PDB file of C-alpha atoms and ligand atoms in Angstrom:
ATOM      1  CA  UNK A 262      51.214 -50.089 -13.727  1.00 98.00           C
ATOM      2  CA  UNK A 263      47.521 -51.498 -13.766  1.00 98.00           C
ATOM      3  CA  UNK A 264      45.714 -51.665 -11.086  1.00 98.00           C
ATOM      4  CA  UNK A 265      43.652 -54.760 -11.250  1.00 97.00           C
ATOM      5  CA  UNK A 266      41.474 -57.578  -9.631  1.00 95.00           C
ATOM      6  CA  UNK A 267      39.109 -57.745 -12.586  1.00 95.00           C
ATOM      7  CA  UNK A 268      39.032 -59.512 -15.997  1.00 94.00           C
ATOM      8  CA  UNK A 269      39.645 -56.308 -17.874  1.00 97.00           C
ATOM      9  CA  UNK A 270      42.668 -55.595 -16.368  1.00 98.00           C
ATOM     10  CA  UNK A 271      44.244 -59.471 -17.117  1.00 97.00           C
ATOM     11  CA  UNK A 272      43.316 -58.793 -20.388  1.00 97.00           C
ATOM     12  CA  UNK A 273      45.092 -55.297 -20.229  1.00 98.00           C
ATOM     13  CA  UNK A 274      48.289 -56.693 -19.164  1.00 98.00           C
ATOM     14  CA  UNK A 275      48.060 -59.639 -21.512  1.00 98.00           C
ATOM     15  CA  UNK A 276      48.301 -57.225 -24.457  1.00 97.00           C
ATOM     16  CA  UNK A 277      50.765 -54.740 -22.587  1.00 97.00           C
ATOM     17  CA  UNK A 278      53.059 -57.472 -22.172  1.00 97.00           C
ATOM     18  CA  UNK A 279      53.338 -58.410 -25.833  1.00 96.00           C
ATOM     19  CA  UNK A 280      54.511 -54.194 -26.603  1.00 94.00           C
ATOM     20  CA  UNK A 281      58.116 -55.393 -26.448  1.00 94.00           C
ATOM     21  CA  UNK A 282      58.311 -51.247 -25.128  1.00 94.00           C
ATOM     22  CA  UNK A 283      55.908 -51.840 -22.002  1.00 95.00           C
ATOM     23  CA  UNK A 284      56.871 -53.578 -19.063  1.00 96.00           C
ATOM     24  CA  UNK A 285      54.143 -53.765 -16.859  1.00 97.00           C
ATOM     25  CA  UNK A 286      53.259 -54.387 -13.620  1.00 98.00           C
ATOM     26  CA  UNK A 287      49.901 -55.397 -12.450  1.00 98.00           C
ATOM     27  CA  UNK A 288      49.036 -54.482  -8.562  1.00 98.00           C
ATOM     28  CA  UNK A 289      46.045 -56.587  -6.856  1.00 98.00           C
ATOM     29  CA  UNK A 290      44.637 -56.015  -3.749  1.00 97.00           C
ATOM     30  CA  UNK A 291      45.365 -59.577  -2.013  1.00 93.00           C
ATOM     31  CA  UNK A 292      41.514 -60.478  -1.783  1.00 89.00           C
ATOM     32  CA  UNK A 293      41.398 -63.942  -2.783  1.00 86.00           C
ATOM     33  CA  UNK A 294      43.801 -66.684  -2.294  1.00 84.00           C
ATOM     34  CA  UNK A 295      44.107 -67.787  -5.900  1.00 85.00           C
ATOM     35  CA  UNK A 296      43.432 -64.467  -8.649  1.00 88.00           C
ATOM     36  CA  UNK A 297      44.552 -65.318 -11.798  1.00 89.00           C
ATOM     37  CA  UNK A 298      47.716 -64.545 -12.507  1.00 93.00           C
ATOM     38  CA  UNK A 299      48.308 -61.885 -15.472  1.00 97.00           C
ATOM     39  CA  UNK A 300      51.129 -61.225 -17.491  1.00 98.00           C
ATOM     40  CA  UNK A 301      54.108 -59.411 -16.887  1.00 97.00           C
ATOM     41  CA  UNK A 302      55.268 -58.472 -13.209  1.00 97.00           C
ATOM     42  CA  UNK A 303      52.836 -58.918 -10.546  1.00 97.00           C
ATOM     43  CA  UNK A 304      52.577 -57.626  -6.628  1.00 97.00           C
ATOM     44  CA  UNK A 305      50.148 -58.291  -3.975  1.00 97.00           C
ATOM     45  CA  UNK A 306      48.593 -56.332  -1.308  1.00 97.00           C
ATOM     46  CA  UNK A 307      47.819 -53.036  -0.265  1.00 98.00           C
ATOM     47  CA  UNK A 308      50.295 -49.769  -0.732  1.00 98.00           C
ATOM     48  CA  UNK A 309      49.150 -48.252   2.591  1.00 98.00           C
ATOM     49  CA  UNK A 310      47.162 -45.703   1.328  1.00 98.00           C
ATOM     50  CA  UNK A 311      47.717 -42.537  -0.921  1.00 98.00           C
ATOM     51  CA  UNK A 312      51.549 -41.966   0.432  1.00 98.00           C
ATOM     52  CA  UNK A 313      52.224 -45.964   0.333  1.00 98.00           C
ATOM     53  CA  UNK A 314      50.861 -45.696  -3.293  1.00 98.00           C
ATOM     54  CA  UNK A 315      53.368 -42.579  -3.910  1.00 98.00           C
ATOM     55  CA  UNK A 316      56.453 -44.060  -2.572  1.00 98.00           C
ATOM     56  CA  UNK A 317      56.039 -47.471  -4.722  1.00 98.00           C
ATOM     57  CA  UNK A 318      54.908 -45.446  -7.582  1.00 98.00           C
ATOM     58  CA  UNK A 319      58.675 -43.488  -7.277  1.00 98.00           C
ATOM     59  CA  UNK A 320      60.645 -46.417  -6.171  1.00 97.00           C
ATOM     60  CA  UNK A 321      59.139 -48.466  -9.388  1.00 96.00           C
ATOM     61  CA  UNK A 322      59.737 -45.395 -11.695  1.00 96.00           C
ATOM     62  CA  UNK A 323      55.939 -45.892 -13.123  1.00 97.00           C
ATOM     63  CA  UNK A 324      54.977 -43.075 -15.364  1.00 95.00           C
ATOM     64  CA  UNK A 325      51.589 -44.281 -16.612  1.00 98.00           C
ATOM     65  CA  UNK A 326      48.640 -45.711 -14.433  1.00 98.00           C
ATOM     66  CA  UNK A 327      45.821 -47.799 -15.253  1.00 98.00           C
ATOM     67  CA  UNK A 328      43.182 -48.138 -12.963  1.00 98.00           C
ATOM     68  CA  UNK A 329      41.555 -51.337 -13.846  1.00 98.00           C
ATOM     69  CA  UNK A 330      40.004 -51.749 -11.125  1.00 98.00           C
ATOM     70  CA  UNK A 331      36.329 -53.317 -10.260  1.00 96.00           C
ATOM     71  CA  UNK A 332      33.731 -50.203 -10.330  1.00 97.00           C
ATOM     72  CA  UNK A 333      33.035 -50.296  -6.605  1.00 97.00           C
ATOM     73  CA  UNK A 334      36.283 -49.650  -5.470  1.00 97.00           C
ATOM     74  CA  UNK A 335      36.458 -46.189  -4.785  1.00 97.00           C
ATOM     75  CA  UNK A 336      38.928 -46.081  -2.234  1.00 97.00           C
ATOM     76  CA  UNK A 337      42.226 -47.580  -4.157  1.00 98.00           C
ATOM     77  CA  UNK A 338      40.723 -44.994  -7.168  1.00 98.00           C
ATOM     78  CA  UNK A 339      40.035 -41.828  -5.357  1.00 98.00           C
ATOM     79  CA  UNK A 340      43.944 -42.755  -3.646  1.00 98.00           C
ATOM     80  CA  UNK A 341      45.198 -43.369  -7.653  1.00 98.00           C
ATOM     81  CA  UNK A 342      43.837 -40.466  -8.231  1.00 98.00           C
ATOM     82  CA  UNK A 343      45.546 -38.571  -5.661  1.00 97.00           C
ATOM     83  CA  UNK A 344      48.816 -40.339  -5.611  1.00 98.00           C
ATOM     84  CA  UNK A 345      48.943 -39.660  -9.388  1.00 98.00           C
ATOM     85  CA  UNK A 346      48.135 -35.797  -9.452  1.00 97.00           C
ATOM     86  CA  UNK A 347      51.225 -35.151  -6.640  1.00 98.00           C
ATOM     87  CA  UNK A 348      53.718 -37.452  -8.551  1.00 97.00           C
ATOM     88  CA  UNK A 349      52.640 -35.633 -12.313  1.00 97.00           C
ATOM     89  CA  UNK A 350      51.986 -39.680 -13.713  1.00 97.00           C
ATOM     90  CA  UNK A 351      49.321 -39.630 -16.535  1.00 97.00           C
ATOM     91  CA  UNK A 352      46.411 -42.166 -14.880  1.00 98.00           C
ATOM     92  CA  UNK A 353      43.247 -43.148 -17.240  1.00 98.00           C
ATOM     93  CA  UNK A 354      40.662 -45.581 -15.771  1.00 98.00           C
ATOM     94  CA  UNK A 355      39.468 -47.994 -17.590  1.00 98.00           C
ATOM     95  CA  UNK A 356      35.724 -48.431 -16.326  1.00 97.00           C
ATOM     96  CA  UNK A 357      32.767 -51.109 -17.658  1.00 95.00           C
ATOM     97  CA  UNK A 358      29.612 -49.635 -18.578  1.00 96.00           C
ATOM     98  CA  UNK A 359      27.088 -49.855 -16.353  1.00 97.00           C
ATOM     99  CA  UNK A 360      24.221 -52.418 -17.006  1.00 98.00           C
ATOM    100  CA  UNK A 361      20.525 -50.692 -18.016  1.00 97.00           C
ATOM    101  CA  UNK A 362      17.716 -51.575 -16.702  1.00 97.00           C
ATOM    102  CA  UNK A 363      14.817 -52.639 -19.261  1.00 96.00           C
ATOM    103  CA  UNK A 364      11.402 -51.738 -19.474  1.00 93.00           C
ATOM    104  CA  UNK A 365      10.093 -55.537 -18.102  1.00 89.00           C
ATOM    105  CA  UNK A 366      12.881 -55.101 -15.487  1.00 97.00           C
ATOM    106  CA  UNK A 367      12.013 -54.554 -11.456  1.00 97.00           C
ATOM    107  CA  UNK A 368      15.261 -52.811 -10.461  1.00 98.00           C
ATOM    108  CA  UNK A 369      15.192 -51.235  -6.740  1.00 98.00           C
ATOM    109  CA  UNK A 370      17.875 -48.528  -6.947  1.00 97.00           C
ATOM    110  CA  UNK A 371      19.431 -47.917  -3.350  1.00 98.00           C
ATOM    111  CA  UNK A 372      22.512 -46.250  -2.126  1.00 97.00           C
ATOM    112  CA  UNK A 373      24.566 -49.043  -0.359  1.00 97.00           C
ATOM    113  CA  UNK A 374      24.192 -52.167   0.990  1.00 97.00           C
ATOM    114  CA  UNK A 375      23.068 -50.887   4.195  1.00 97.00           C
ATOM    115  CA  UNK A 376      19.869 -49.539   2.462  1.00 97.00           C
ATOM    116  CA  UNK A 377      19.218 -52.782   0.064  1.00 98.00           C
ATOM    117  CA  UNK A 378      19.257 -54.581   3.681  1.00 97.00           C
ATOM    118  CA  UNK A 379      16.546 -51.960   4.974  1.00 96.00           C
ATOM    119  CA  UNK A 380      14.387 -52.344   1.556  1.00 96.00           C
ATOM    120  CA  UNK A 381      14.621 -56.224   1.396  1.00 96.00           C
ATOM    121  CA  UNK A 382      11.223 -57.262   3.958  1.00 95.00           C
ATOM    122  CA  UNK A 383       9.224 -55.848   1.606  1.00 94.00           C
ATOM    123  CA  UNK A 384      10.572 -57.265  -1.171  1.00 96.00           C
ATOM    124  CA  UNK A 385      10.719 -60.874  -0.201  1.00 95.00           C
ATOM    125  CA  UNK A 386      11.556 -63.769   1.993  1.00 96.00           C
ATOM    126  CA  UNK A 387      14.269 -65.686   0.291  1.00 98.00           C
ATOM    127  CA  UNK A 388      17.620 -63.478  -1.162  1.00 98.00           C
ATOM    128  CA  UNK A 389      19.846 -63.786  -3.520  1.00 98.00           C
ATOM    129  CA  UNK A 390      22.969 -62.016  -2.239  1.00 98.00           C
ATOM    130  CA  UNK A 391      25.822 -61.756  -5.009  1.00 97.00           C
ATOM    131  CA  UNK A 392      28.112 -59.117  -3.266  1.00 95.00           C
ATOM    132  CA  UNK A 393      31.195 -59.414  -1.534  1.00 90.00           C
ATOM    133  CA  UNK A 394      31.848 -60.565   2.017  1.00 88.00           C
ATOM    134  CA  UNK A 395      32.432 -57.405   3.521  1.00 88.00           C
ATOM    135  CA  UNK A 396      28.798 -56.583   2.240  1.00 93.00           C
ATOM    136  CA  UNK A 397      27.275 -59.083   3.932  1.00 94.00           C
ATOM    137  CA  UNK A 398      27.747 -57.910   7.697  1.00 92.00           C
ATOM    138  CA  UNK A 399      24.004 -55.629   7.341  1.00 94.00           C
ATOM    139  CA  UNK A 400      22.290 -58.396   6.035  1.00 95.00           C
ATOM    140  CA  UNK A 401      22.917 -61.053   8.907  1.00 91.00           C
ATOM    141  CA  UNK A 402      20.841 -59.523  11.492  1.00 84.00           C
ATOM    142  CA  UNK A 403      17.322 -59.438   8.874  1.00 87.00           C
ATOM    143  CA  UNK A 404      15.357 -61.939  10.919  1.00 85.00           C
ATOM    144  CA  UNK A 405      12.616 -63.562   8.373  1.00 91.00           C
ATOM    145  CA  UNK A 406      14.487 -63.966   5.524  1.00 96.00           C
ATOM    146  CA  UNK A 407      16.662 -67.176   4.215  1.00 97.00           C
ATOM    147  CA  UNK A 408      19.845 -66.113   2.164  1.00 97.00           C
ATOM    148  CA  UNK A 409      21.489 -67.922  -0.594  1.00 97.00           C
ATOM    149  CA  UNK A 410      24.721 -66.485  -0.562  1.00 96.00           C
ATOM    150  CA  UNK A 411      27.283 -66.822  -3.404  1.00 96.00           C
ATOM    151  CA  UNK A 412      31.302 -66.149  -2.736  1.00 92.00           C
ATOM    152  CA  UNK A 413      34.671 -66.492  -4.552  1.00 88.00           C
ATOM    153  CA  UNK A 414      35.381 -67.813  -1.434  1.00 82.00           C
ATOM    154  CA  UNK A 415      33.612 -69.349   1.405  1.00 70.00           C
ATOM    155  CA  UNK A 416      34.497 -68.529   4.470  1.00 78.00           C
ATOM    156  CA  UNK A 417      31.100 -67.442   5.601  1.00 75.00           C
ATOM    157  CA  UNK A 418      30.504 -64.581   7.690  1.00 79.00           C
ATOM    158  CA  UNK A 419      29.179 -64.861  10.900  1.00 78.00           C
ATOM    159  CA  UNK A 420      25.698 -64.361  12.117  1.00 86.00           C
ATOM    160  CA  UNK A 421      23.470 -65.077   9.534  1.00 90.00           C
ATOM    161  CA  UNK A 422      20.804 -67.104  11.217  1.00 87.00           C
ATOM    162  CA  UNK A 423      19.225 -68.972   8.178  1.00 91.00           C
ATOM    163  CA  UNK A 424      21.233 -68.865   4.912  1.00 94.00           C
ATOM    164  CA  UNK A 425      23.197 -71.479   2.834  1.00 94.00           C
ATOM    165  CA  UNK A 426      26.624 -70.052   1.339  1.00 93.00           C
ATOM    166  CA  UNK A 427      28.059 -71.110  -2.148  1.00 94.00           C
ATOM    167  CA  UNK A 428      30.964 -70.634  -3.517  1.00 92.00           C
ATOM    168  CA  UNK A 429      31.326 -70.259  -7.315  1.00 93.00           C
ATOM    169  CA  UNK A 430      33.468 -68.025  -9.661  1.00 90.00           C
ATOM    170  CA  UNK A 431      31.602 -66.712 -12.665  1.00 89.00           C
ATOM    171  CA  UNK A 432      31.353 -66.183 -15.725  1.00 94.00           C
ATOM    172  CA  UNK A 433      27.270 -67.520 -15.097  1.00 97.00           C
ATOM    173  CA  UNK A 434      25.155 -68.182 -17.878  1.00 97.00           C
ATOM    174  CA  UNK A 435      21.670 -67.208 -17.801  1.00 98.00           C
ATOM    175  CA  UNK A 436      20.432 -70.400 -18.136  1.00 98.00           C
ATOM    176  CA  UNK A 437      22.436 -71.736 -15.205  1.00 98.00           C
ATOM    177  CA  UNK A 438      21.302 -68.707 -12.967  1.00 98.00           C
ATOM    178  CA  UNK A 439      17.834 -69.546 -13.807  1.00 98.00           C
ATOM    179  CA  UNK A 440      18.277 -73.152 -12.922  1.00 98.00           C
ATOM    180  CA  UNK A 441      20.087 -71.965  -9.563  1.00 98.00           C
ATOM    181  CA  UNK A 442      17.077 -69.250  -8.386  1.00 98.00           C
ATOM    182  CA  UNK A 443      14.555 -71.829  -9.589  1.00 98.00           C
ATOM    183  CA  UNK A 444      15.747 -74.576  -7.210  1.00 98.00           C
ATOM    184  CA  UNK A 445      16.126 -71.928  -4.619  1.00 98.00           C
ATOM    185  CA  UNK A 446      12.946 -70.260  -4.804  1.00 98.00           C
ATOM    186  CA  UNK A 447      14.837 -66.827  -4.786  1.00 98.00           C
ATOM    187  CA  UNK A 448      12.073 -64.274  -4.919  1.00 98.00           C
ATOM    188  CA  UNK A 449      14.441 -60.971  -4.528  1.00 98.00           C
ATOM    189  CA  UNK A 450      18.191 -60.826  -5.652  1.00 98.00           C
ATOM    190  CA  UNK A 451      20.216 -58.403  -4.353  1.00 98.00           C
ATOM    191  CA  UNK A 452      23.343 -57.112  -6.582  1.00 98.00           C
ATOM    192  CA  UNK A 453      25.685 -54.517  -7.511  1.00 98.00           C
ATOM    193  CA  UNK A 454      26.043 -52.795 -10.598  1.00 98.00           C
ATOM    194  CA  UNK A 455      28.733 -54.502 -12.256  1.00 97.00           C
ATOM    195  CA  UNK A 456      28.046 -54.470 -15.799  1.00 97.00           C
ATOM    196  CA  UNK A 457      29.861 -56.736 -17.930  1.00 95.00           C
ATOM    197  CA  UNK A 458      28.966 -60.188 -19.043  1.00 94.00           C
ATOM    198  CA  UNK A 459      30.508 -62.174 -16.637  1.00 94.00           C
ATOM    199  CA  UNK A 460      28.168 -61.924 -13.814  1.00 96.00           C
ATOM    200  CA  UNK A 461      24.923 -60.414 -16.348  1.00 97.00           C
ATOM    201  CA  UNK A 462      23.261 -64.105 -16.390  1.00 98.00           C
ATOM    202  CA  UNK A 463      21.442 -62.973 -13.109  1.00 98.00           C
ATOM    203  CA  UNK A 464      20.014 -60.014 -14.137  1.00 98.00           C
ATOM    204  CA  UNK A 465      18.583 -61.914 -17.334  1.00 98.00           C
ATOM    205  CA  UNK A 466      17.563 -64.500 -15.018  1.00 98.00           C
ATOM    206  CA  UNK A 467      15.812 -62.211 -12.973  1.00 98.00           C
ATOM    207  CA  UNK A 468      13.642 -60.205 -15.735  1.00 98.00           C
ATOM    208  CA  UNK A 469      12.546 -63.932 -16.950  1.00 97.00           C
ATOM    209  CA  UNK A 470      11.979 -64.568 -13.464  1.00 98.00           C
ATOM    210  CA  UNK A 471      10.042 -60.968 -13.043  1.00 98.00           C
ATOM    211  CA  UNK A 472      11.925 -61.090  -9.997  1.00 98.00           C
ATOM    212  CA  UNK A 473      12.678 -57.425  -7.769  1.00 98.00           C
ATOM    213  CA  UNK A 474      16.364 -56.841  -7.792  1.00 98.00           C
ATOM    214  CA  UNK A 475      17.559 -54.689  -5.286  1.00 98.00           C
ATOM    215  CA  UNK A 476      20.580 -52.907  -7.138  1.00 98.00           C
ATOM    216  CA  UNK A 477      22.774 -51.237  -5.168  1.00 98.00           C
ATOM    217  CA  UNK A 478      24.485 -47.897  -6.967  1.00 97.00           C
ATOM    218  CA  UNK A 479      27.997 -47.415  -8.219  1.00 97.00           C
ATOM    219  CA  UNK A 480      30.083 -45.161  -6.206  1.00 96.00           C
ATOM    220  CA  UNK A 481      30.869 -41.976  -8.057  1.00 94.00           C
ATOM    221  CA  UNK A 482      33.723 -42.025 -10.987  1.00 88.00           C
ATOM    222  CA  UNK A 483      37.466 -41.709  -9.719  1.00 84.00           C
ATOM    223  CA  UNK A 484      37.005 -38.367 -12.415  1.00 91.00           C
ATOM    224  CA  UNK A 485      40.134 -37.739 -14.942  1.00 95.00           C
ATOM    225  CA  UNK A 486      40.233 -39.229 -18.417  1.00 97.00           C
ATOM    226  CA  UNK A 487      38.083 -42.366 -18.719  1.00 97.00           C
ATOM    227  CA  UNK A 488      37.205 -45.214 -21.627  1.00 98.00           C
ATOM    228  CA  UNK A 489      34.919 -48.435 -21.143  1.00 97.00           C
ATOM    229  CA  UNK A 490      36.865 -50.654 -23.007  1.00 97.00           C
ATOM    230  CA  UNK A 491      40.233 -52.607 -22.993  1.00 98.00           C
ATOM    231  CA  UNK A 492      41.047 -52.078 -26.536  1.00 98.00           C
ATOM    232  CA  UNK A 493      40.657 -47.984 -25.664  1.00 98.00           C
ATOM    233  CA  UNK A 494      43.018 -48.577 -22.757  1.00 98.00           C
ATOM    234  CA  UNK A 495      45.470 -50.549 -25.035  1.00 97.00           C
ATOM    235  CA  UNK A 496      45.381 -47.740 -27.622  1.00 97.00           C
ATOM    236  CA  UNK A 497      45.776 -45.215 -25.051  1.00 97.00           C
ATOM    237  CA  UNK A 498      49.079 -47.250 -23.474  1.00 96.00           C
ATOM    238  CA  UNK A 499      50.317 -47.328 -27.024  1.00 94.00           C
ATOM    239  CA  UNK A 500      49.905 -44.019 -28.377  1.00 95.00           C
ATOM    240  CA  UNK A 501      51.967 -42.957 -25.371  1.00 93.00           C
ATOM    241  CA  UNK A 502      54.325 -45.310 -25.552  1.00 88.00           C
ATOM    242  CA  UNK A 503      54.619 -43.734 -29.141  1.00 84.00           C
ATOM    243  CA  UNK A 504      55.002 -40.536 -28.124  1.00 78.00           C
ATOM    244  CA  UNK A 505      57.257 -40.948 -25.754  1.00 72.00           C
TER     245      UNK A 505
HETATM  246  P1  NAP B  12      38.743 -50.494  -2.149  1.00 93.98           P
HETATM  247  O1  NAP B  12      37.716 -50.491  -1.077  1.00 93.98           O
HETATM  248  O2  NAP B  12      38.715 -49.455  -3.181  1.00 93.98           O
HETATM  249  O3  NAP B  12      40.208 -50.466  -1.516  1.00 93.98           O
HETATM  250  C1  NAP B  12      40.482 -50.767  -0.161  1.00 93.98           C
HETATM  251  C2  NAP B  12      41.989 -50.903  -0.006  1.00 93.98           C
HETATM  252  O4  NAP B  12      42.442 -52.117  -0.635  1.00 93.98           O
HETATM  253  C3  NAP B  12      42.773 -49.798  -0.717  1.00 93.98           C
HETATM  254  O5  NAP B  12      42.848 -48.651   0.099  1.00 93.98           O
HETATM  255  C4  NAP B  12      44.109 -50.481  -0.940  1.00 93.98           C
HETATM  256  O6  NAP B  12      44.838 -50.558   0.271  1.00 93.98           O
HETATM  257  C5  NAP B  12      43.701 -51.903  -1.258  1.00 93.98           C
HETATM  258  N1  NAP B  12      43.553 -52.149  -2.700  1.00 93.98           N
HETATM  259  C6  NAP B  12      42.415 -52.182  -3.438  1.00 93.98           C
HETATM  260  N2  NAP B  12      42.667 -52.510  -4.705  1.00 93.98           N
HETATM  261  C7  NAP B  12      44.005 -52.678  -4.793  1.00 93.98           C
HETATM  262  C8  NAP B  12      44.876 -53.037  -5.853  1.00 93.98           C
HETATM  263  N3  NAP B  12      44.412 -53.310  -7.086  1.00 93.98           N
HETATM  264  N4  NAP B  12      46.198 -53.124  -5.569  1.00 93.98           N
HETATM  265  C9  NAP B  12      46.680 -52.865  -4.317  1.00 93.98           C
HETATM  266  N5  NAP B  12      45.891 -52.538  -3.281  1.00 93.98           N
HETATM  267  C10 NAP B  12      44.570 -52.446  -3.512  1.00 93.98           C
HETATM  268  O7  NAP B  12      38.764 -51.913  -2.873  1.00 93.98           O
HETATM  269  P2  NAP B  12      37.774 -53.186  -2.714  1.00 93.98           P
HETATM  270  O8  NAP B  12      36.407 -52.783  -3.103  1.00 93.98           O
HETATM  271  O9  NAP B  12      38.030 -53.815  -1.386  1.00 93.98           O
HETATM  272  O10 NAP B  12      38.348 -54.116  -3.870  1.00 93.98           O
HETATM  273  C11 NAP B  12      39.589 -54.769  -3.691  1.00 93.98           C
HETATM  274  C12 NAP B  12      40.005 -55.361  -5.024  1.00 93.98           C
HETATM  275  O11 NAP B  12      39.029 -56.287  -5.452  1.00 93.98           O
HETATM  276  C13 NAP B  12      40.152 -54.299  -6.101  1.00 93.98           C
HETATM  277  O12 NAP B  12      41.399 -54.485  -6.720  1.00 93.98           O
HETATM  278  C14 NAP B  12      38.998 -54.551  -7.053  1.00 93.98           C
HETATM  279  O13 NAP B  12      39.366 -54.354  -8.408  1.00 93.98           O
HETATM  280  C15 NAP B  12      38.620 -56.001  -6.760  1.00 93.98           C
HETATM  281  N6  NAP B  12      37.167 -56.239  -6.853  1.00 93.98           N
HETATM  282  C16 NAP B  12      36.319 -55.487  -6.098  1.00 93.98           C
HETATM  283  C17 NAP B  12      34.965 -55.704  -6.197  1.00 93.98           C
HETATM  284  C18 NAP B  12      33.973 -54.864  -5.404  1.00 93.98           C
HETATM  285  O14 NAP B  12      32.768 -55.092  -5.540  1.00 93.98           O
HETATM  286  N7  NAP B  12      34.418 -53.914  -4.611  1.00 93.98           N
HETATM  287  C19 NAP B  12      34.472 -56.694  -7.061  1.00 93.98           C
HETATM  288  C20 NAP B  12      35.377 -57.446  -7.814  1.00 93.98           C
HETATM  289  C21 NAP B  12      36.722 -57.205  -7.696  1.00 93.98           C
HETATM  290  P3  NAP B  12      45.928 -49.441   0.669  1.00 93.98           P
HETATM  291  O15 NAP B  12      45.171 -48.240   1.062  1.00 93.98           O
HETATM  292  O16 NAP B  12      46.695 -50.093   1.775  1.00 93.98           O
HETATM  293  O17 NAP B  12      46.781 -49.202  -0.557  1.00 93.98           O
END
């Protein structure tokens, strides 16, 4: 099983699929109304936490886990991590590497979202939130400040008193994120630490820019066996698959 909602893990199951010896199943969370659709088996939703994710992981006979899934979600990986260890299934994660910060870059390190929303008055006066919506909540009450917000999905949060809401699915190029922050006149962006190149035209937007960006941390690991790529996770499926 891979546990997905992100581009590595479509990829994952695209080459699991075409082992003739794996049949997968890809698990996504239910977040957006039209994911795209990876290979192999698919279901939808959540297990019901860490005894949910035991019972499906019996009743489907799984005995190898991917967790595939997007860095800041802890919760579904600290409950793979669990459900795994107390049904003896082997579970790697397969987890991007973090972006780096340059030496020309003005990256504001803070805990959570919470504490970006704190920082941001000093920062500037017109935002560039790229975070999902249930991130937004702490930001709607900053009086001052004008928002461009950008969602899979728009179906704006409530109580933001000045901010205009987009809704756009990446991959961004750099060129097209400077063109958007330009015509904005963002002067802080606020983001998490996704890494990948999908969503990196910001961040190369923003050192051009010598904007602030206000970069919220990545939870801690899931801990366990761990590779960055989907090639490592493919070899890692098929040496088992071998050995078994
Ligand atoms: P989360 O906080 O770690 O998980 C919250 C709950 O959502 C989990 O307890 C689980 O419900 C359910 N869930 C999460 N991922 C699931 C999956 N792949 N399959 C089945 N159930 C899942 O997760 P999140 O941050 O809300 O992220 C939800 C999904 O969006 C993830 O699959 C992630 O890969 C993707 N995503 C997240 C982000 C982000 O910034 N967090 C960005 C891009 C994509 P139960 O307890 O009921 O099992």
């Amino acid at each position: 099983m891979i546990l997905g909602g992100t581009a590595e893990a479509v990829e994952l199951a695209r080459r699991a699929a075409a082992n003739p010896k794996i049949e997968v199943v890809s698990s996504l969370a239910g977040r957006t109304s039209r994911p795209r659709r990876p290979a192999g088996g698919l279901r939808v939703g959540g297990f019901g936490g860490v005894d949910g994710l035991l019972d499906y992981l019996h009743q489907g006979a799984i005995d190898l886990l991917v967790d595939a899934t997007h860095p800041y979600a802890a919760v579904i990986s600290h409950n793979a991590d669990q459900a795994c260890r107390r049904a003896g299934i082997e579970r790697l994660s397969l987890v991007r590497p973090a972006w780096r910060a340059e030496p020309n870059d003005r990256w504001i390190e803070v805990p959570d979202a919470a504490a970006a929303a704190a920082r941001l008055p000093d920062l500037g006066h017109r935002a560039f939130l790229t975070l999902g919506r249930r991130d937004l909540e702490v930001f709607a009450s900053r009086a001052g400040i004008w928002f461009l917000v950008r969602l899979i999905e728009v179906r704006p949060p409530t109580g933001f008193a000045d901010a205009t809401f987009i809704q756009d699915r990446g991959p961004f190029t750099r060129q097209a994120e400077l063109a958007l922050m330009r015509e904005h006149r963002i002067d802080c962006l606020v983001s998490k630490n996704s890494g990948g190149e999908a969503t990196h035209g910001k961040i190369l937007a923003a050192r051009e820019l010598s904007l602030p960006v206000l970069m919220i941390a990545r939870p801690p690991p899931p801990g366990g066996a761990q590779v960055a790529s989907v090639m490592e996770a493919q070899d890692w499926l098929g040496q088992r698959i071998r050995e078994g």
